[in-house]
Coordinates of C-alpha atoms in Angstrom, one line a residue:
Q30 CA 64.5 187.8 114.7
V31 CA 61.3 185.9 115.7
Q32 CA 60.8 182.3 114.6
L33 CA 57.3 181.2 113.7
V34 CA 55.8 177.7 113.5
E35 CA 52.2 177.1 112.3
S36 CA 50.0 174.2 112.9
G37 CA 46.3 173.2 112.6
G38 CA 45.8 172.9 108.8
G39 CA 44.1 170.0 107.1
L40 CA 41.3 168.8 104.9
V41 CA 37.8 170.0 105.7
Q42 CA 34.5 170.0 104.0
P43 CA 32.8 173.2 102.8
G44 CA 31.0 174.8 105.7
G45 CA 33.5 173.2 108.2
S46 CA 35.9 174.9 110.7
L47 CA 39.6 174.8 111.4
R48 CA 41.7 176.6 114.0
L49 CA 45.2 177.5 113.0
S50 CA 47.9 178.2 115.6
C51 CA 51.3 179.9 115.4
V52 CA 53.9 179.7 118.1
A53 CA 56.6 182.3 118.2
S54 CA 60.1 182.1 119.7
G55 CA 63.4 183.9 119.7
S56 CA 62.1 187.4 120.5
T57 CA 59.6 189.2 122.7
F58 CA 56.3 188.2 121.2
S59 CA 54.3 191.2 122.5
N60 CA 56.7 193.6 120.6
Y61 CA 55.2 192.5 117.3
A62 CA 52.0 192.8 115.4
M63 CA 51.0 189.4 114.1
G64 CA 49.1 188.2 111.1
W65 CA 47.9 185.5 108.8
F66 CA 48.4 185.5 105.0
R67 CA 47.7 182.8 102.4
Q68 CA 48.8 181.7 99.0
A69 CA 46.7 179.6 96.7
P70 CA 48.3 177.7 93.8
G71 CA 49.2 180.0 90.9
K72 CA 48.3 183.1 92.9
E73 CA 50.3 185.7 94.9
R74 CA 50.3 185.7 98.7
E75 CA 47.5 187.7 100.1
F76 CA 46.6 189.4 103.4
V77 CA 44.0 187.5 105.5
S78 CA 44.1 189.1 108.9
T79 CA 46.3 191.0 111.4
I80 CA 46.2 191.9 115.0
T81 CA 47.9 194.6 117.0
R82 CA 50.6 194.0 119.7
S83 CA 48.0 194.1 122.5
G84 CA 45.3 192.3 120.6
S85 CA 42.9 195.2 121.0
T86 CA 42.5 195.8 117.3
T87 CA 42.1 193.4 114.4
Y88 CA 41.9 193.7 110.6
Y89 CA 40.4 191.4 108.0
A90 CA 40.3 190.9 104.3
D91 CA 36.8 191.4 102.9
S92 CA 36.7 187.8 101.7
V93 CA 37.0 186.4 105.3
K94 CA 35.2 189.1 107.3
G95 CA 32.5 187.5 109.5
R96 CA 33.9 184.0 109.0
F97 CA 37.5 184.2 110.4
T98 CA 38.6 185.5 113.8
I99 CA 42.2 186.3 114.7
S100 CA 43.3 186.3 118.4
R101 CA 46.6 186.1 120.4
D102 CA 47.8 185.0 123.8
N103 CA 50.9 186.9 124.7
A104 CA 51.5 184.7 127.7
K105 CA 51.7 181.7 125.4
N106 CA 53.5 183.5 122.5
T107 CA 50.8 182.2 120.2
V108 CA 48.5 183.7 117.6
Y109 CA 45.4 181.9 116.4
L110 CA 43.1 182.0 113.4
Q111 CA 39.6 180.5 113.9
M112 CA 38.1 179.8 110.5
N113 CA 34.4 179.0 110.2
N114 CA 32.1 178.4 107.3
L115 CA 35.1 177.5 105.1
K116 CA 34.7 177.7 101.3
P117 CA 36.7 175.9 98.5
E118 CA 38.2 179.3 97.7
D119 CA 39.8 179.4 101.1
T120 CA 42.1 176.5 100.0
A121 CA 45.7 177.8 100.3
L122 CA 48.9 177.6 102.2
Y123 CA 48.4 179.7 105.3
Y124 CA 51.4 181.6 106.7
C125 CA 51.9 183.2 110.0
A126 CA 53.9 186.5 110.1
S127 CA 55.2 189.1 112.5
G128 CA 55.5 192.7 111.7
K129 CA 55.6 196.3 112.8
L130 CA 52.2 197.7 112.1
A131 CA 49.0 195.7 112.0
P132 CA 47.1 198.0 109.5
I133 CA 50.0 197.8 107.0
P134 CA 50.6 194.3 105.7
S135 CA 53.8 195.3 103.9
T136 CA 55.5 195.8 107.3
F137 CA 55.3 192.0 108.0
T138 CA 58.7 190.6 107.2
S139 CA 59.2 187.4 109.2
W140 CA 57.3 184.3 108.0
G141 CA 56.6 180.8 109.1
Q142 CA 56.8 177.8 106.8
G143 CA 53.1 177.6 106.3
T144 CA 50.3 175.1 107.0
Q145 CA 48.0 173.8 104.2
V146 CA 44.3 174.3 104.4
T147 CA 42.2 172.4 101.8
V148 CA 38.4 172.8 101.6
S149 CA 36.8 170.1 99.5
S150 CA 34.0 167.7 99.5

């Protein structure tokens, strides 16, 4: 079982940027697809982005495509989410997750505690 710890959230103005990080431990990081999901108040958790084990292929929700970039460093057991041109509707608790298949969000079964992102002027 992999343990996940997110960091990098905060308060940012619309149009600003943040970079989220997630450090994994307890298992071989490169054996897992990794991803980011988010949950806004009163809404269900939703897919944001995932990345394959090698980092060669990435997937994005339509709402973040062109603004967010996922990446991973297998030597550092870390996955990142670079978020640019942030909008108020990006406000949510962002979760890091590990899973089996990057194209299939339902295969992601291990979760971090989340890091809060608030976009507001």
